mmCIF file of C-alpha atoms in Angstrom:
data_model
loop_
_atom_site.group_PDB
_atom_site.id
_atom_site.type_symbol
_atom_site.label_atom_id
_atom_site.label_comp_id
_atom_site.label_asym_id
_atom_site.label_seq_id
_atom_site.Cartn_x
_atom_site.Cartn_y
_atom_site.Cartn_z
ATOM 1 C CA UNK A 1311 70.105 136.426 -57.738
ATOM 2 C CA UNK A 1312 70.624 135.255 -54.366
ATOM 3 C CA UNK A 1313 72.449 132.165 -53.436
ATOM 4 C CA UNK A 1314 68.888 130.752 -52.055
ATOM 5 C CA UNK A 1315 66.810 131.670 -55.326
ATOM 6 C CA UNK A 1316 69.468 130.188 -57.285
ATOM 7 C CA UNK A 1317 69.174 126.757 -55.250
ATOM 8 C CA UNK A 1318 65.807 127.022 -55.559
ATOM 9 C CA UNK A 1319 65.547 127.447 -59.126
ATOM 10 C CA UNK A 1320 68.185 124.374 -59.808
ATOM 11 C CA UNK A 1321 66.014 122.522 -57.500
ATOM 12 C CA UNK A 1322 62.650 123.331 -59.062
ATOM 13 C CA UNK A 1323 63.939 122.537 -62.559
ATOM 14 C CA UNK A 1324 65.209 119.010 -61.397
ATOM 15 C CA UNK A 1325 61.927 118.340 -59.668
ATOM 16 C CA UNK A 1326 60.051 119.747 -62.827
ATOM 17 C CA UNK A 1327 61.815 117.467 -65.041
ATOM 18 C CA UNK A 1328 60.940 114.888 -62.951
ATOM 19 C CA UNK A 1329 57.496 115.834 -62.992
ATOM 20 C CA UNK A 1330 57.559 115.914 -66.989
ATOM 21 C CA UNK A 1331 58.958 112.370 -67.361
ATOM 22 C CA UNK A 1332 55.906 110.934 -65.643
ATOM 23 C CA UNK A 1333 53.854 108.873 -68.077
ATOM 24 C CA UNK A 1334 50.101 109.231 -68.033
ATOM 25 C CA UNK A 1335 49.296 105.715 -66.858
ATOM 26 C CA UNK A 1336 51.923 106.028 -63.744
ATOM 27 C CA UNK A 1337 50.189 109.148 -61.976
ATOM 28 C CA UNK A 1338 48.450 106.470 -59.957
ATOM 29 C CA UNK A 1339 51.480 104.426 -58.839
ATOM 30 C CA UNK A 1340 52.203 104.235 -55.152
ATOM 31 C CA UNK A 1341 55.192 106.411 -53.749
ATOM 32 C CA UNK A 1342 57.370 105.705 -51.081
ATOM 33 C CA UNK A 1343 55.098 108.170 -48.866
ATOM 34 C CA UNK A 1344 52.619 105.829 -46.878
ATOM 35 C CA UNK A 1345 49.128 106.654 -48.523
ATOM 36 C CA UNK A 1346 50.230 108.802 -51.717
ATOM 37 C CA UNK A 1347 50.328 108.423 -55.427
ATOM 38 C CA UNK A 1348 52.688 109.914 -57.624
ATOM 39 C CA UNK A 1349 50.388 112.569 -58.338
ATOM 40 C CA UNK A 1350 49.844 113.549 -54.364
ATOM 41 C CA UNK A 1351 53.476 113.642 -54.124
ATOM 42 C CA UNK A 1352 53.042 116.759 -56.943
ATOM 43 C CA UNK A 1353 49.839 118.086 -55.027
ATOM 44 C CA UNK A 1354 52.144 118.043 -51.624
ATOM 45 C CA UNK A 1355 54.706 120.079 -53.376
ATOM 46 C CA UNK A 1356 52.323 122.474 -55.094
ATOM 47 C CA UNK A 1357 50.323 122.781 -51.304
ATOM 48 C CA UNK A 1358 53.728 123.553 -49.994
ATOM 49 C CA UNK A 1359 54.263 126.427 -52.449
ATOM 50 C CA UNK A 1360 51.164 127.980 -51.200
ATOM 51 C CA UNK A 1361 52.009 127.767 -47.555
ATOM 52 C CA UNK A 1362 55.074 129.621 -47.983
ATOM 53 C CA UNK A 1363 53.027 132.644 -49.666
ATOM 54 C CA UNK A 1364 50.591 132.560 -46.993
ATOM 55 C CA UNK A 1365 52.333 134.423 -44.258
ATOM 56 C CA UNK A 1366 52.757 137.027 -46.576
ATOM 57 C CA UNK A 1367 49.264 137.466 -47.316
ATOM 58 C CA UNK A 1368 49.440 136.185 -50.618
ATOM 59 C CA UNK A 1369 48.157 132.684 -52.531
ATOM 60 C CA UNK A 1370 48.762 130.522 -55.182
ATOM 61 C CA UNK A 1371 47.540 132.066 -58.703
ATOM 62 C CA UNK A 1372 44.909 130.725 -60.471
ATOM 63 C CA UNK A 1373 46.105 127.558 -62.401
ATOM 64 C CA UNK A 1374 45.401 124.192 -63.633
ATOM 65 C CA UNK A 1375 44.892 121.599 -60.959
ATOM 66 C CA UNK A 1376 47.526 118.816 -60.305
ATOM 67 C CA UNK A 1377 44.389 116.481 -61.051
ATOM 68 C CA UNK A 1378 44.043 118.359 -64.598
ATOM 69 C CA UNK A 1379 47.603 118.706 -65.072
ATOM 70 C CA UNK A 1380 50.531 118.191 -62.662
ATOM 71 C CA UNK A 1381 53.349 119.557 -64.548
ATOM 72 C CA UNK A 1382 51.186 122.950 -65.372
ATOM 73 C CA UNK A 1383 50.210 123.203 -61.597
ATOM 74 C CA UNK A 1384 53.821 122.827 -60.620
ATOM 75 C CA UNK A 1385 54.841 125.705 -63.154
ATOM 76 C CA UNK A 1386 52.417 127.979 -61.749
ATOM 77 C CA UNK A 1387 52.830 127.570 -58.392
ATOM 78 C CA UNK A 1388 56.880 127.713 -58.968
ATOM 79 C CA UNK A 1389 56.449 131.014 -60.885
ATOM 80 C CA UNK A 1390 54.674 132.222 -57.872
ATOM 81 C CA UNK A 1391 57.407 131.403 -55.500
ATOM 82 C CA UNK A 1392 60.208 132.891 -57.860
ATOM 83 C CA UNK A 1393 58.364 135.946 -58.219
ATOM 84 C CA UNK A 1394 58.442 136.119 -54.478
ATOM 85 C CA UNK A 1395 61.615 135.353 -54.148
ATOM 86 C CA UNK A 1396 62.784 138.199 -57.030
ATOM 87 C CA UNK A 1397 61.201 140.747 -54.633
ATOM 88 C CA UNK A 1398 63.721 141.942 -52.247
ATOM 89 C CA UNK A 1399 61.515 143.277 -50.021
ATOM 90 C CA UNK A 1400 59.254 140.110 -49.851
ATOM 91 C CA UNK A 1401 62.198 138.065 -49.618
ATOM 92 C CA UNK A 1402 63.578 139.499 -46.755
ATOM 93 C CA UNK A 1403 60.460 139.709 -44.680
ATOM 94 C CA UNK A 1404 60.166 137.831 -41.353
ATOM 95 C CA UNK A 1405 57.890 134.909 -40.715
ATOM 96 C CA UNK A 1406 57.301 132.463 -38.003
ATOM 97 C CA UNK A 1407 57.906 128.915 -38.818
ATOM 98 C CA UNK A 1408 58.842 125.699 -36.729
ATOM 99 C CA UNK A 1409 62.473 126.448 -36.881
ATOM 100 C CA UNK A 1410 61.621 130.073 -35.494
ATOM 101 C CA UNK A 1411 61.776 133.441 -37.020
ATOM 102 C CA UNK A 1412 63.468 133.546 -40.344
ATOM 103 C CA UNK A 1413 63.184 135.645 -43.313
ATOM 104 C CA UNK A 1414 60.443 134.436 -45.897
ATOM 105 C CA UNK A 1415 63.656 133.199 -48.453
ATOM 106 C CA UNK A 1416 65.162 131.207 -45.653
ATOM 107 C CA UNK A 1417 61.663 129.667 -44.957
ATOM 108 C CA UNK A 1418 61.270 128.384 -48.682
ATOM 109 C CA UNK A 1419 64.923 127.595 -48.328
ATOM 110 C CA UNK A 1420 64.104 125.254 -45.441
ATOM 111 C CA UNK A 1421 61.031 124.280 -46.480
ATOM 112 C CA UNK A 1422 59.678 123.999 -50.055
ATOM 113 C CA UNK A 1423 62.928 123.948 -51.527
ATOM 114 C CA UNK A 1424 64.498 121.153 -49.747
ATOM 115 C CA UNK A 1425 61.289 119.561 -49.944
ATOM 116 C CA UNK A 1426 61.730 119.203 -53.937
ATOM 117 C CA UNK A 1427 64.907 117.529 -53.269
ATOM 118 C CA UNK A 1428 63.304 114.503 -51.075
ATOM 119 C CA UNK A 1429 59.818 114.530 -52.739
ATOM 120 C CA UNK A 1430 62.133 114.355 -56.192
ATOM 121 C CA UNK A 1431 63.352 110.981 -54.711
ATOM 122 C CA UNK A 1432 59.740 109.938 -54.254
ATOM 123 C CA UNK A 1433 58.269 110.720 -57.446
ATOM 124 C CA UNK A 1434 61.629 109.519 -59.052
ATOM 125 C CA UNK A 1435 61.019 105.801 -57.135
ATOM 126 C CA UNK A 1436 56.999 106.007 -57.886
ATOM 127 C CA UNK A 1437 57.621 106.020 -61.828
ATOM 128 C CA UNK A 1438 60.800 104.235 -62.430
ATOM 129 C CA UNK A 1439 63.347 107.253 -63.194
ATOM 130 C CA UNK A 1440 66.669 107.856 -61.994
ATOM 131 C CA UNK A 1441 66.361 108.500 -58.027
ATOM 132 C CA UNK A 1442 69.689 109.535 -57.940
ATOM 133 C CA UNK A 1443 70.249 112.468 -55.598
ATOM 134 C CA UNK A 1444 73.105 115.052 -56.074
ATOM 135 C CA UNK A 1445 76.185 114.354 -53.669
ATOM 136 C CA UNK A 1446 76.353 118.195 -52.808
ATOM 137 C CA UNK A 1447 72.634 117.914 -51.768
ATOM 138 C CA UNK A 1448 73.147 115.018 -49.990
ATOM 139 C CA UNK A 1449 76.420 116.227 -48.187
ATOM 140 C CA UNK A 1450 74.684 119.553 -47.148
ATOM 141 C CA UNK A 1451 71.423 117.576 -45.825
ATOM 142 C CA UNK A 1452 73.438 114.833 -43.722
ATOM 143 C CA UNK A 1453 74.245 117.339 -40.509
ATOM 144 C CA UNK A 1454 70.738 118.067 -40.306
ATOM 145 C CA UNK A 1455 69.129 115.030 -40.676
ATOM 146 C CA UNK A 1456 71.262 113.422 -37.925
ATOM 147 C CA UNK A 1457 69.635 116.018 -35.824
ATOM 148 C CA UNK A 1458 65.878 115.331 -36.500
ATOM 149 C CA UNK A 1459 63.751 115.791 -33.142
ATOM 150 C CA UNK A 1460 62.346 112.472 -32.371
ATOM 151 C CA UNK A 1461 58.975 114.394 -31.680
ATOM 152 C CA UNK A 1462 59.102 115.321 -35.368
ATOM 153 C CA UNK A 1463 58.433 111.654 -35.963
ATOM 154 C CA UNK A 1464 55.468 111.781 -34.304
ATOM 155 C CA UNK A 1465 52.110 112.212 -36.446
ATOM 156 C CA UNK A 1466 50.488 115.626 -35.768
ATOM 157 C CA UNK A 1467 53.251 116.702 -33.621
ATOM 158 C CA UNK A 1468 53.500 120.149 -35.724
ATOM 159 C CA UNK A 1469 49.915 120.619 -36.627
ATOM 160 C CA UNK A 1470 47.045 117.747 -36.812
ATOM 161 C CA UNK A 1471 47.094 115.470 -39.825
ATOM 162 C CA UNK A 1472 50.595 116.342 -40.567
ATOM 163 C CA UNK A 1473 53.331 114.086 -40.511
ATOM 164 C CA UNK A 1474 56.719 115.491 -40.952
ATOM 165 C CA UNK A 1475 59.010 112.729 -40.874
ATOM 166 C CA UNK A 1476 58.420 108.833 -40.637
ATOM 167 C CA UNK A 1477 59.987 106.492 -38.206
ATOM 168 C CA UNK A 1478 63.782 106.184 -38.832
ATOM 169 C CA UNK A 1479 64.621 103.172 -41.214
ATOM 170 C CA UNK A 1480 67.577 101.476 -40.243
ATOM 171 C CA UNK A 1481 70.353 100.680 -42.790
ATOM 172 C CA UNK A 1482 73.972 99.776 -42.241
ATOM 173 C CA UNK A 1483 76.387 102.328 -41.046
ATOM 174 C CA UNK A 1484 78.747 101.632 -44.579
ATOM 175 C CA UNK A 1485 75.758 102.010 -46.708
ATOM 176 C CA UNK A 1486 76.116 104.758 -49.388
ATOM 177 C CA UNK A 1487 75.270 108.530 -48.173
ATOM 178 C CA UNK A 1488 72.181 108.580 -50.193
ATOM 179 C CA UNK A 1489 71.036 105.465 -48.268
ATOM 180 C CA UNK A 1490 71.717 106.856 -44.848
ATOM 181 C CA UNK A 1491 70.370 110.392 -45.362
ATOM 182 C CA UNK A 1492 67.011 108.387 -46.898
ATOM 183 C CA UNK A 1493 66.668 106.129 -43.944
ATOM 184 C CA UNK A 1494 66.864 109.053 -41.448
ATOM 185 C CA UNK A 1495 64.285 110.751 -43.058
ATOM 186 C CA UNK A 1496 62.213 107.690 -42.834
ATOM 187 C CA UNK A 1497 62.659 106.257 -46.299
ATOM 188 C CA UNK A 1498 63.571 102.784 -47.214
ATOM 189 C CA UNK A 1499 66.283 103.336 -50.021
ATOM 190 C CA UNK A 1500 65.320 100.127 -51.349
ATOM 191 C CA UNK A 1501 61.451 100.586 -51.630
ATOM 192 C CA UNK A 1502 59.905 99.569 -54.563
ATOM 193 C CA UNK A 1503 55.961 99.255 -55.679
#
């Protein structure tokens, strides 16, 4: 298993545990993502899994929908991406992304795998779970989040209807690293429903 596949698996395990811990009455809770419920957060992650398959002419396998069963929908999408990562030829194939021409596995690592970390925080916040992000993840994210270009904070800059990052949320320079990372990613670290 490659380092990227192993990292994906760890992140997916953590995200799946958060999905599994959501009570049925919490799926309609608001989330830190403006206009998204807890269910919408999982729906976004499932859709992004499909976006990783699309450049290779693949799509998500038939499965229960996020409306019917969020955990089953995520598990199926995850299996599709893990199968892609386990296929050396597919993983090494090239795709064009907003970050330039990268391998499929790099695209997965930079997009949906990383998305599960941030949106795991969103889901945890929306449903009253532990929202602590692994300190190693935060340390790895810190250099990159400091370099987010302003144009990626403009709704529709990448594609119509797509918001990549929200406006910066100011936090004190001496705030915990998790708060500083979240602020640069457009999240209020003290958000509550």
